[in-house]
Coordinates of C-alpha atoms in Angstrom, one line a residue:
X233 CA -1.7 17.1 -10.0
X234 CA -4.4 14.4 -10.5
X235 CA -2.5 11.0 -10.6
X236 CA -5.1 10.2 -14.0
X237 CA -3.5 11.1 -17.3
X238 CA -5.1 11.6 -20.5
X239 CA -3.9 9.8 -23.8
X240 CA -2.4 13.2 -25.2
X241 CA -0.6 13.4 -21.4
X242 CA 2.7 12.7 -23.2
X243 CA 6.3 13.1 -21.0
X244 CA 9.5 14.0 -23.0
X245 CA 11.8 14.3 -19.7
X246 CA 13.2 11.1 -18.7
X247 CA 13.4 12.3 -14.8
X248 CA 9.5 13.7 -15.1
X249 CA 8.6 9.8 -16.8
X250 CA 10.2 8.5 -14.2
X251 CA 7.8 10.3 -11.8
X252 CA 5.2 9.2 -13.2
X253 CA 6.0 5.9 -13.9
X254 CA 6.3 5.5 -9.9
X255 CA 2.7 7.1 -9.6
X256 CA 1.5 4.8 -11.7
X257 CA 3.3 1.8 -10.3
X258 CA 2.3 2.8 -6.5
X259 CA -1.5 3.0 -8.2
X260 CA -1.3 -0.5 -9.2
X261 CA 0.0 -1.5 -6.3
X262 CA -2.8 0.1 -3.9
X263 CA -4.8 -2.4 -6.2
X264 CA -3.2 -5.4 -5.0
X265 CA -2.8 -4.4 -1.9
X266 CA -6.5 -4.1 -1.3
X267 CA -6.3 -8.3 -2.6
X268 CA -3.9 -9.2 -0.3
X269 CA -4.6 -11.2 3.0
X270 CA -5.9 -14.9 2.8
X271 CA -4.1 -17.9 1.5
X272 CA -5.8 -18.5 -2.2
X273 CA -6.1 -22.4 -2.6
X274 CA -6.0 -24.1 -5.6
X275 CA -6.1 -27.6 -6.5
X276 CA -4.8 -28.1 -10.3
X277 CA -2.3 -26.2 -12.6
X278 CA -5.3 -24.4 -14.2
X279 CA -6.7 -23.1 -10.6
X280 CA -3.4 -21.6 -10.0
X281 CA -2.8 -20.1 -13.4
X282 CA -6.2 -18.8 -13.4
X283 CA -5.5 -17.2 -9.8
X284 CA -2.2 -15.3 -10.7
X285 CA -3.6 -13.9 -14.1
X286 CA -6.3 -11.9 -12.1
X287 CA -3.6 -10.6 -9.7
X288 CA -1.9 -9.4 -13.3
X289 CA -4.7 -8.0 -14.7
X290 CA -5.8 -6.5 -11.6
X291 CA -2.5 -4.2 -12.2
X292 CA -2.3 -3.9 -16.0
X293 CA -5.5 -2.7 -15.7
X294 CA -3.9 0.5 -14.3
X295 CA -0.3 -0.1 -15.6
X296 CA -1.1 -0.6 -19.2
X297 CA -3.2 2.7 -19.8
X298 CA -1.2 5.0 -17.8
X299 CA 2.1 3.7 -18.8
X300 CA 0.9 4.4 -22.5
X301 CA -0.2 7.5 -22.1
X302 CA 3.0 8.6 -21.2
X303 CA 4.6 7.1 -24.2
X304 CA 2.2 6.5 -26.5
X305 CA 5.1 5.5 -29.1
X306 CA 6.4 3.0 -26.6
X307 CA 6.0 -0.9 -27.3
X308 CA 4.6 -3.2 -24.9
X309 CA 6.5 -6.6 -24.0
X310 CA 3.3 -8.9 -23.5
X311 CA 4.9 -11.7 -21.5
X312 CA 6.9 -11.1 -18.5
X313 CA 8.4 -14.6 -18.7
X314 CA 10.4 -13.7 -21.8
X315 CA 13.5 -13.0 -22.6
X316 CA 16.3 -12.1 -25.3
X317 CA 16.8 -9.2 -27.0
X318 CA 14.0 -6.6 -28.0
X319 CA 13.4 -5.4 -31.5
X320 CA 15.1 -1.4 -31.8
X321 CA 13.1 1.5 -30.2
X322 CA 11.2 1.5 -26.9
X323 CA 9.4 -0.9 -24.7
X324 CA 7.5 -0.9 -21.8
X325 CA 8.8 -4.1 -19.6
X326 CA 6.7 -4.5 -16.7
X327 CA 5.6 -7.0 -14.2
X328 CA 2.7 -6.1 -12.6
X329 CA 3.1 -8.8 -9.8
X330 CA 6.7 -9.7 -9.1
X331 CA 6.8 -12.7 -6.7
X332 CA 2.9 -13.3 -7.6
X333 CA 2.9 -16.8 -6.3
X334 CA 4.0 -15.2 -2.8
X335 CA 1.0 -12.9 -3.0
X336 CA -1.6 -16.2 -3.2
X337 CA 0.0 -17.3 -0.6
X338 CA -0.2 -14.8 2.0
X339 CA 3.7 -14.0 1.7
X340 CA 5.2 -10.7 2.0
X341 CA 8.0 -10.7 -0.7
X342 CA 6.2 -9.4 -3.9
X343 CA 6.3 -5.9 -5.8
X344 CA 5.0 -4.2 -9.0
X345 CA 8.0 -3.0 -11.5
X346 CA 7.5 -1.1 -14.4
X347 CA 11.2 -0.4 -16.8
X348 CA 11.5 1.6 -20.0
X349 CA 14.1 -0.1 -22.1
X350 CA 15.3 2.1 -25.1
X351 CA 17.5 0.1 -27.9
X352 CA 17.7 -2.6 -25.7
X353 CA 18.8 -0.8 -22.6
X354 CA 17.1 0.1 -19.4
X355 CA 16.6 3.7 -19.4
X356 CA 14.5 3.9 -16.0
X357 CA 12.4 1.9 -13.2
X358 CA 10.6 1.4 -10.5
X359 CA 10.2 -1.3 -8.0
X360 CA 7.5 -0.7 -5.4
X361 CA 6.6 -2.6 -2.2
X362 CA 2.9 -2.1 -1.7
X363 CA 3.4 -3.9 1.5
X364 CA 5.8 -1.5 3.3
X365 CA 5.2 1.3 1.0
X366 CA 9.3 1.5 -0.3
X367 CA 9.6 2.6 -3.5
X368 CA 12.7 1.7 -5.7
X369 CA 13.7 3.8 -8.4
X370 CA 16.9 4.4 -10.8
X371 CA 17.6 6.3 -13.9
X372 CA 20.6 5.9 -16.0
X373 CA 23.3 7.9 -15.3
X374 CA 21.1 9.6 -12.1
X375 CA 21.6 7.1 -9.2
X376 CA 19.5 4.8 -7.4
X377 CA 17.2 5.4 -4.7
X378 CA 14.7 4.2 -2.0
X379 CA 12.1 6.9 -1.5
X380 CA 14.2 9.7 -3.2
X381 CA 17.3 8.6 -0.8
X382 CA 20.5 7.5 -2.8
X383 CA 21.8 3.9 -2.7
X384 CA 24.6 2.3 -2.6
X385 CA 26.2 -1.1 -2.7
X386 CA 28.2 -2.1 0.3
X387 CA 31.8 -2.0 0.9
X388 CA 32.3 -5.6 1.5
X389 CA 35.9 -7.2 0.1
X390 CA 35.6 -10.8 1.6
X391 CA 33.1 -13.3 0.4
X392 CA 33.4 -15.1 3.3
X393 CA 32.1 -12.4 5.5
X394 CA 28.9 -11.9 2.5
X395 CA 25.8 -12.3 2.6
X396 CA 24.6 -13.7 -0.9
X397 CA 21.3 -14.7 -3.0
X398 CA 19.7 -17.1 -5.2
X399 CA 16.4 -17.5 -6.9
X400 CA 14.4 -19.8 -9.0
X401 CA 13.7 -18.4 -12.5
X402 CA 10.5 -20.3 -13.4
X403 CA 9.2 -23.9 -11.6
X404 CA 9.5 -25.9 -15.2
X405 CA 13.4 -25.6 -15.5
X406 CA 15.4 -28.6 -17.2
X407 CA 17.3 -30.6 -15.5
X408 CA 20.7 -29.3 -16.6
X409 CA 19.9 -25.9 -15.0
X410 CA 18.1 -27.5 -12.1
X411 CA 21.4 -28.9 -11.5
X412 CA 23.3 -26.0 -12.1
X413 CA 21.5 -24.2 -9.5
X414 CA 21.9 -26.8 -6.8
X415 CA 25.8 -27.4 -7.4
X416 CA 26.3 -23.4 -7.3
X417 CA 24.4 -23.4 -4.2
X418 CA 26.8 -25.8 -2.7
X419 CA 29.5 -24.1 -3.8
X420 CA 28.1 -20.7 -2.0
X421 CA 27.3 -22.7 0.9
X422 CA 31.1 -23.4 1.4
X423 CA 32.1 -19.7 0.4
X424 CA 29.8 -17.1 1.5
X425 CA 28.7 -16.1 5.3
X426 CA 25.1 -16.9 4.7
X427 CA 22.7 -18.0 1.6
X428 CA 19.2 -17.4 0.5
X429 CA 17.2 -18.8 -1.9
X430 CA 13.9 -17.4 -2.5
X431 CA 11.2 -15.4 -5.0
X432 CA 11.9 -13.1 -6.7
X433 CA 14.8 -11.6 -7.6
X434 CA 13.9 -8.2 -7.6
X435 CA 13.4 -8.4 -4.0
X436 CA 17.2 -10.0 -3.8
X437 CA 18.6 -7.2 -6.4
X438 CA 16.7 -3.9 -4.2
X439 CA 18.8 -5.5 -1.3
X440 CA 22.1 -5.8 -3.1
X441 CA 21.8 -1.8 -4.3
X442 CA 20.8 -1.2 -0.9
X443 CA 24.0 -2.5 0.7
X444 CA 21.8 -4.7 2.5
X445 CA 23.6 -7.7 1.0
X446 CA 26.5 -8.1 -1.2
X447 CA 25.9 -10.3 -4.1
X448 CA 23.1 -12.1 -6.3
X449 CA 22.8 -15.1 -9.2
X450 CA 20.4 -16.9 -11.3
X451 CA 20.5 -19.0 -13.8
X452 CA 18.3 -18.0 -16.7
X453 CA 15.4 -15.9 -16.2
X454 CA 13.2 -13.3 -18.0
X455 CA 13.7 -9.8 -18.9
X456 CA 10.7 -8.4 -16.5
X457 CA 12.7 -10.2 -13.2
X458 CA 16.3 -9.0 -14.0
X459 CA 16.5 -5.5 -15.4
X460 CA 14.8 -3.6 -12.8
X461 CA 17.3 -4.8 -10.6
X462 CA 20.3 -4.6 -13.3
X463 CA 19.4 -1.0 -13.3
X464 CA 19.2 -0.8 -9.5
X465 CA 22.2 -2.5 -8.7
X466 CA 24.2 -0.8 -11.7
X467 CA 23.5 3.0 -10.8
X468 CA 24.1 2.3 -6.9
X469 CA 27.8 1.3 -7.6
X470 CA 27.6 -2.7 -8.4
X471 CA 29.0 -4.7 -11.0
X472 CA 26.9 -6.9 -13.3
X473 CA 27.8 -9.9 -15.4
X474 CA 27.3 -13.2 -16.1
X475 CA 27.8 -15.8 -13.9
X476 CA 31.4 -16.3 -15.6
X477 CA 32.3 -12.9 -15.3
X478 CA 31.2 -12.4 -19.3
X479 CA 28.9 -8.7 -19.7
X480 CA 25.9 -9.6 -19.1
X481 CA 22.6 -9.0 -21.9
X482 CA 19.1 -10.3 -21.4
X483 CA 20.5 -13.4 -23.8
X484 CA 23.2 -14.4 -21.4
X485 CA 21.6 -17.6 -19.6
X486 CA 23.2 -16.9 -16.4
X487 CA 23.4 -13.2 -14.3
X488 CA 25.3 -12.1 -11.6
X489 CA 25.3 -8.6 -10.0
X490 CA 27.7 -7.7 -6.9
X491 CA 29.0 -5.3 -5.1
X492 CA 33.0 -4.7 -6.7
X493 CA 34.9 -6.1 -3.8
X494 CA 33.7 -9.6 -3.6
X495 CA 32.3 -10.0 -7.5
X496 CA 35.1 -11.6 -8.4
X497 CA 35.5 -14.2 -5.6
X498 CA 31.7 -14.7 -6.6
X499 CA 32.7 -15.6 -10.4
X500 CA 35.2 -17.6 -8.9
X501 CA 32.8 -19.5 -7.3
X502 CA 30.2 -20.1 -9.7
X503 CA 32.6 -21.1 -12.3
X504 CA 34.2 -24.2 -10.0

């Protein structure tokens, strides 16, 4: 089958659109890919906004086309830094250079993610790694997987033997979450094994479903950086909530997701 799809190309399946979502998001990552290597320097705001727009176009240039001709009904979420609730019916969420600052700079950590979200649910997504070539993908009520392999979250039942995660939402945060950040930090620092702080957090959330470690948070964030994982982490066997414990919705302005034997001790924690 030829991975380019005509406009009438449409898929009714959800397991089949997931398919060929993942074609599509492997495509646009082959793109980026082919940009990756040297440092990009910048010198002002604008040098370094300009930079990670033509990574993001570079990828919606394949994303937007494909993903559309698949479901052409399908609305399109234009900003991958928002968040809240969608209007009812479908939408394309997709950021088509997770961790794009990490890209500029030569790092490894960044992916393309593309999620169908149907009445304000994620239906199905896929994280890829152009990088090491992994591709992430889960569909409601079908499991999780890493290159068609089922996930699962770890067994872990002690915080204290847990590896754990942070990340930074955007660089512009207020003070009051800036804060909030740092003093749950601390409090992880005195709870958990170990605890990393990076971009992005789909990276984080592909490691939690994959057992690798046991439990991730953020306060606030956009739709685009926390559902794919949601998803992930959801259909291999986590728990997701607020930071509080609360269910969790893209309004909630903190997110937690855990494997079940320490997400409790990891409310516990962030709620000191």
């Amino acid at each position: 089958m030829s991975e380019t799809l005509e406009t009438t190309d449409v898929v009714t399946s959800d397991a089949d659109l997931l398919d060929r979502t993942a074609t599509a998001v492997r495509a646009a990552g082959a793109a980026l890919r082919e940009r990756f290597g040297d440092v990009v320097r910048y010198e002002t705001r604008e040098e370094l906004m300009q930079a990670l727009a033509v990574n993001d176009s570079t990828a919606l240039d394949i994303l937007r086309p494909r993903l559309t001709s698949l479901r052409p009904e399908a609305s399109w979420v234009e900003d991958e830094l928002d968040g809240g609730a969608l209007p009812p019916g479908e939408w394309w969420v997709v950021d088509p250079a997770e961790g794009n600052v990490n890209h500029l700079h030569a790092l490894p950590e960044w992916a393309v993610t593309a999620t169908l979200v149907r009445e304000n649910q994620p239906v199905l997504t896929v994280v890829h790694l152009p990088l090491t070539g992994e591709t992430y993908t889960a569909l409601t009520g079908a499991g999780a997987h890493l290159d068609g392999r089922p996930l699962h979250v770890s067994g872990t039942e002690d915080l204290g033997l847990s590896i754990v995660a942070t990340s930074q939402a955007r660089p512009d945060e207020d003070e009051k979450v800036v804060r909030r950040v740092g003093s749950s930090i601390t409090a992880m620092l005195f709870d958990a094994l170990v605890v990393r702080t990076a971009v992005p957090a789909t990276l984080h959330l592909t490691n939690v479903a994959a057992g690798r470690m046991d439990a991730f948070w953020q306060f606030a964030g956009a739709r685009a950086d926390l559902l794919p994982g949601a998803l992930l982490v959801t259909e291999a066997g986590g728990r997701i909530s607020d930071a509080e414990g609360r269910p969790w919705t893209p309004q909630s302005d903190s997110f937690l997701a855990a494997a079940p034997g320490v997400h409790a001790a990891a409310v516990a924690t962030l709620s000191r």
